[in-house]
PDB file of C-alpha atoms and ligand atoms in Angstrom:
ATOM      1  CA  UNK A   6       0.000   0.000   0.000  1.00  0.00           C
ATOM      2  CA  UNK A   7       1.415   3.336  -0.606  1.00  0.00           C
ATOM      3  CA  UNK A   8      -0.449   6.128   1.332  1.00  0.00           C
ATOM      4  CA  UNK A   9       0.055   9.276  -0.569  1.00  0.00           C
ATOM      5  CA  UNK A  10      -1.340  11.901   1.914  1.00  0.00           C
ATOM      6  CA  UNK A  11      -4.266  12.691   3.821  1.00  0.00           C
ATOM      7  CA  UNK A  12      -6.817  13.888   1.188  1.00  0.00           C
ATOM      8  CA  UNK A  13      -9.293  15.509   3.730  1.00  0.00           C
ATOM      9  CA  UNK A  14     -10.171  15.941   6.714  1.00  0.00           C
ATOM     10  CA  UNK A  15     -14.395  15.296   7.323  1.00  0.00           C
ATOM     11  CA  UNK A  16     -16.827  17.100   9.748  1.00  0.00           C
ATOM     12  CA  UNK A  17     -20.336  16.510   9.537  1.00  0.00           C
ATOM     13  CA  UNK A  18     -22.721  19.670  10.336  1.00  0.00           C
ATOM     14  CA  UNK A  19     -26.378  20.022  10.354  1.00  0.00           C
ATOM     15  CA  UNK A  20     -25.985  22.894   8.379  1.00  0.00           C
ATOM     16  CA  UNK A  21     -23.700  22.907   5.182  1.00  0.00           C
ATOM     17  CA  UNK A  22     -24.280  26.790   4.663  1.00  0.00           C
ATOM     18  CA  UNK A  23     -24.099  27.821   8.857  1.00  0.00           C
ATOM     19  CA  UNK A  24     -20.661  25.571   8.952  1.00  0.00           C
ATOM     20  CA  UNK A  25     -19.111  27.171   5.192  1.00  0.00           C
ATOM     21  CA  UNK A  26     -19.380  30.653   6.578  1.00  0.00           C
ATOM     22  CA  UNK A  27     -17.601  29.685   9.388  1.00  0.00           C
ATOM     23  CA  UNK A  28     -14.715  27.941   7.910  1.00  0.00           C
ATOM     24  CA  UNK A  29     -14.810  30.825   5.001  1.00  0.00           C
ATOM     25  CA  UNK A  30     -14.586  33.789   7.568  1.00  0.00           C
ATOM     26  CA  UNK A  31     -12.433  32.829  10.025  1.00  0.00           C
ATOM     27  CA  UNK A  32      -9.945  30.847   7.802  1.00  0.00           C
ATOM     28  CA  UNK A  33      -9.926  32.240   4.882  1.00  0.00           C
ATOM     29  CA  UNK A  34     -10.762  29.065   3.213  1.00  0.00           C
ATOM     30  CA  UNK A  35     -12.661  29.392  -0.310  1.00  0.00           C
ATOM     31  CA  UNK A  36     -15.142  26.943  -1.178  1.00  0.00           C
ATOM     32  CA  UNK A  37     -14.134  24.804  -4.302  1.00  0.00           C
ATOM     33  CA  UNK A  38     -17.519  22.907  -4.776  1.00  0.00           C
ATOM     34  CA  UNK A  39     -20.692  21.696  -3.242  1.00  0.00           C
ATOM     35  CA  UNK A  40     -21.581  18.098  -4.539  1.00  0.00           C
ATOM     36  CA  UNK A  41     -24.577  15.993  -3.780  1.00  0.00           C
ATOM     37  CA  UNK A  42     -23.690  12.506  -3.504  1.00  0.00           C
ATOM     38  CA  UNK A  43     -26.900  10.110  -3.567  1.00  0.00           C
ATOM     39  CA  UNK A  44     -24.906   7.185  -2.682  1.00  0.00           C
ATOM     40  CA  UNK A  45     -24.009   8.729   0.685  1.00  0.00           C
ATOM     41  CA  UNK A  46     -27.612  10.727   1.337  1.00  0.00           C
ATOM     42  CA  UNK A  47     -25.510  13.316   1.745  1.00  0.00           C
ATOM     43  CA  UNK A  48     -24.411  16.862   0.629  1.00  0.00           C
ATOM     44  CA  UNK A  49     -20.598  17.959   0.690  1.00  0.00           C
ATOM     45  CA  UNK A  50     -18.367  21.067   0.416  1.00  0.00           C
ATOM     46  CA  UNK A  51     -14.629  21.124  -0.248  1.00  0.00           C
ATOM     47  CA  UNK A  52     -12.192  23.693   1.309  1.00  0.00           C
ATOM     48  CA  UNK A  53      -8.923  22.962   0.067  1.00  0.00           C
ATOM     49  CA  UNK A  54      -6.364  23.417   2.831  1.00  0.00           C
ATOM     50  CA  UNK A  55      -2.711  23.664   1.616  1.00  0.00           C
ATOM     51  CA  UNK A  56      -1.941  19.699   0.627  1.00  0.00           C
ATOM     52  CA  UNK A  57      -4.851  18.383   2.047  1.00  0.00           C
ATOM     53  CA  UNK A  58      -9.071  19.924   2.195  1.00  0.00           C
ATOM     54  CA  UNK A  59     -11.674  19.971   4.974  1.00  0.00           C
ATOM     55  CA  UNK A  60     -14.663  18.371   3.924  1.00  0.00           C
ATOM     56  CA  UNK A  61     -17.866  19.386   5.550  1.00  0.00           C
ATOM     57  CA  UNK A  62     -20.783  16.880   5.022  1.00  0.00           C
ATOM     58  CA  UNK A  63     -24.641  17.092   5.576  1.00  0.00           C
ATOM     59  CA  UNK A  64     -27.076  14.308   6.136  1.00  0.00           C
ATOM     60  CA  UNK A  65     -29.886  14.331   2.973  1.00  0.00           C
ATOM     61  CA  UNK A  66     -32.396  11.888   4.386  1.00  0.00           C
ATOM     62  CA  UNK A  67     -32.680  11.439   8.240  1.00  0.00           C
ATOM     63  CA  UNK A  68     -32.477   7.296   7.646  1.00  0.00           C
ATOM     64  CA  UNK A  69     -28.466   7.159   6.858  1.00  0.00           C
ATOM     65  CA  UNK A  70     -25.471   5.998   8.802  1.00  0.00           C
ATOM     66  CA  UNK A  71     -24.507   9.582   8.565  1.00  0.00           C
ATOM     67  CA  UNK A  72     -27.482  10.890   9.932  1.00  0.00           C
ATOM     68  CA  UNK A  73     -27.656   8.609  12.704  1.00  0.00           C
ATOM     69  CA  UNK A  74     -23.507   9.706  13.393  1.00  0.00           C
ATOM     70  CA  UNK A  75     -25.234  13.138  13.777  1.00  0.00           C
ATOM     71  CA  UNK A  76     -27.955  12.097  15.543  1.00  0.00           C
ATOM     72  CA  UNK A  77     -26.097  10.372  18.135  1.00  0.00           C
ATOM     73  CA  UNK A  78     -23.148  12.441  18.482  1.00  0.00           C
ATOM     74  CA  UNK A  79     -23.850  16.325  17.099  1.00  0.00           C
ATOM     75  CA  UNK A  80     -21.822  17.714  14.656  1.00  0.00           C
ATOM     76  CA  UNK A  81     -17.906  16.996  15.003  1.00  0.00           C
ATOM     77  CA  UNK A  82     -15.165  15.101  13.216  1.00  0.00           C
ATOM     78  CA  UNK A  83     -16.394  12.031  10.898  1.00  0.00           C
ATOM     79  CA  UNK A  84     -13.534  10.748   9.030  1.00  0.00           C
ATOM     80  CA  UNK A  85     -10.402  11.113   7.810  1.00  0.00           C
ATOM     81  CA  UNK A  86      -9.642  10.374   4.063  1.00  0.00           C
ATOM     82  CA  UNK A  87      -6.120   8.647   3.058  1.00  0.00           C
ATOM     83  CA  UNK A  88      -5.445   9.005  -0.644  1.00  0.00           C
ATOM     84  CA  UNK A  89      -3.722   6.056  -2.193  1.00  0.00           C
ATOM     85  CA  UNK A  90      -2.199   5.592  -5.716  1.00  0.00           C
ATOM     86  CA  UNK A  91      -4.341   2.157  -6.076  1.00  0.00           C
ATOM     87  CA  UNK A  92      -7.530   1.303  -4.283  1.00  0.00           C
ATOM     88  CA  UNK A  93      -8.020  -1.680  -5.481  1.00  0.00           C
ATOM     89  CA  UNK A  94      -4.852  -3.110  -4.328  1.00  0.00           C
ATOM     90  CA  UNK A  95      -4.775  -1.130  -1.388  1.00  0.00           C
ATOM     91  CA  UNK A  96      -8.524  -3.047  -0.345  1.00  0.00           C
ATOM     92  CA  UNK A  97      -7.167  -6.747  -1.684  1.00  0.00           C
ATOM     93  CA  UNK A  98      -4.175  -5.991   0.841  1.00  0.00           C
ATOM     94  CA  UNK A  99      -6.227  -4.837   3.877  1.00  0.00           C
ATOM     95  CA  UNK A 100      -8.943  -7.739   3.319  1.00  0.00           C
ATOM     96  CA  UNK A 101      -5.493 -10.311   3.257  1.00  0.00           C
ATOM     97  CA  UNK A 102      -4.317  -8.624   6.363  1.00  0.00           C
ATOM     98  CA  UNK A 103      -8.133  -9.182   8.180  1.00  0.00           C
ATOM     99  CA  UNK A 104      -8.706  -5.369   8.228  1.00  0.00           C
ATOM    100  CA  UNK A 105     -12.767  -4.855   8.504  1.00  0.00           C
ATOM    101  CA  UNK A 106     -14.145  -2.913   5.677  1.00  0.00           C
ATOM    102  CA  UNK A 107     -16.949  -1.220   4.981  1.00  0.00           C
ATOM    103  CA  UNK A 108     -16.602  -1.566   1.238  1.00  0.00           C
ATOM    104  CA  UNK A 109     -14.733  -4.524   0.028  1.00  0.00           C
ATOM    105  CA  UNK A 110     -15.479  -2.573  -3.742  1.00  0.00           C
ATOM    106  CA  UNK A 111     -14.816   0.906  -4.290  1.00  0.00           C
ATOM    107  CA  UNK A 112     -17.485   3.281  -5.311  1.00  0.00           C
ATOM    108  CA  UNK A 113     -17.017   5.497  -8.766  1.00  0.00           C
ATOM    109  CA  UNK A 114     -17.461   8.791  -8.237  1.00  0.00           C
ATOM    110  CA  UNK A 115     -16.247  11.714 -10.664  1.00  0.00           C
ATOM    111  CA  UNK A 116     -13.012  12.229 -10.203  1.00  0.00           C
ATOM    112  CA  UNK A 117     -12.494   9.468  -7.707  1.00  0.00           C
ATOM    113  CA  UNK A 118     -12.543   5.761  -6.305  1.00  0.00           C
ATOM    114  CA  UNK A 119     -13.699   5.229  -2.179  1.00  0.00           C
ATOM    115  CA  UNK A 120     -14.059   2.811  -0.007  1.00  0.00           C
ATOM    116  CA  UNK A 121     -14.137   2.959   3.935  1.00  0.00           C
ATOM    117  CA  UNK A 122     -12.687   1.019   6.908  1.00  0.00           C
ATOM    118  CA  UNK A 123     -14.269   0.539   9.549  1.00  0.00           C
ATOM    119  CA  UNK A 124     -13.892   2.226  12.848  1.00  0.00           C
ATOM    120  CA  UNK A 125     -13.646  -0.536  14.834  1.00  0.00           C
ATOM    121  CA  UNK A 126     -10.321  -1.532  12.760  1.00  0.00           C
ATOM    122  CA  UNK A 127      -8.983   1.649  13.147  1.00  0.00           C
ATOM    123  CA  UNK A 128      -8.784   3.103  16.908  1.00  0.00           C
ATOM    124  CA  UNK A 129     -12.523   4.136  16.754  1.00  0.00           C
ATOM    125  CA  UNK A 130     -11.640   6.373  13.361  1.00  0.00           C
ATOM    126  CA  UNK A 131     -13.674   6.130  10.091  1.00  0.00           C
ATOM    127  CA  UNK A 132     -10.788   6.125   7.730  1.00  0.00           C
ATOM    128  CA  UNK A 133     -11.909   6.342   4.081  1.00  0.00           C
ATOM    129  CA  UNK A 134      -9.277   5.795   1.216  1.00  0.00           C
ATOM    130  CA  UNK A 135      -9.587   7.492  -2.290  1.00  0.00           C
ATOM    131  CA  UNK A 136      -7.966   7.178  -5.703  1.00  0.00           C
ATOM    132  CA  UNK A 137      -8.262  10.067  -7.684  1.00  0.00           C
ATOM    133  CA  UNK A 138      -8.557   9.022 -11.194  1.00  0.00           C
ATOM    134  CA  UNK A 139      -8.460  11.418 -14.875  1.00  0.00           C
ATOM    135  CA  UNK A 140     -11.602  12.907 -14.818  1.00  0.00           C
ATOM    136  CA  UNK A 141     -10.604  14.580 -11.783  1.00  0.00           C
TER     137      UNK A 141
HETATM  138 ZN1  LIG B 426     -14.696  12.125   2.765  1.00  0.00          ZN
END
């Protein structure tokens, strides 16, 4: 496996809007996109952060994993996302090593392969991996 950096940094919020003018006016960030993602029932913004981007991320639908996280817990830190040159070799060597997965196949999403890990194989952190691919 060959970790290339971490890609971003996730916080869910209840609130995309409320949560991007914070991280806009006291940072300085600049948004680069919001993108719905229908897979996920949810609704993110990128702020790219030197190397690396904080991602905030909104529930869609109140019956997700995500929106049970938010439920439960209140807004905070979801996951942090590895980038890797190869996903697919990268899950084929976690599955041989007994790592617990969420996905065992990457989803396609423009400009990028994911897949996550589970917490419980991780110290309690949702670690999600992503290949950037062409259409990026
Ligand atoms: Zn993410």
């Amino acid at each position: 496996m060959k970790p290339i950096k971490i890609n971003h940094v996730a916080i869910v919020v209840q609130d995309i809007d409320a949560a991007l003018n914070f991280w806009e006016q006291t940072f300085g960030l600049k948004l680069d996109h919001v993108e719905d993602v229908p897979s996920q029932k949810s609704k993110v913004a990128f702020l790219p952060l030197g190397e690396s981007e904080i991602e905030l991320v909104q529930p869609t639908t109140s019956d997700s994993g995500l929106a049970n996280f938010l439920e439960k817990r209140g807004e905070g830190m979801h996951h942090i996302c590895i980038e890797v040159s190869d996903i697919d070799a990268t899950l084929a060597e976690l599955k041989s090593k007994g790592v617990r997965l969420i996905n065992e196949v990457p989803e396609e999403l423009p400009g990028r392969k994911m897949a996550f890990i589970h917490p419980k194989a991780a110290n309690g952190v949702l670690v999600e991996l992503y290949q950037l691919t062409e259409n990026n």
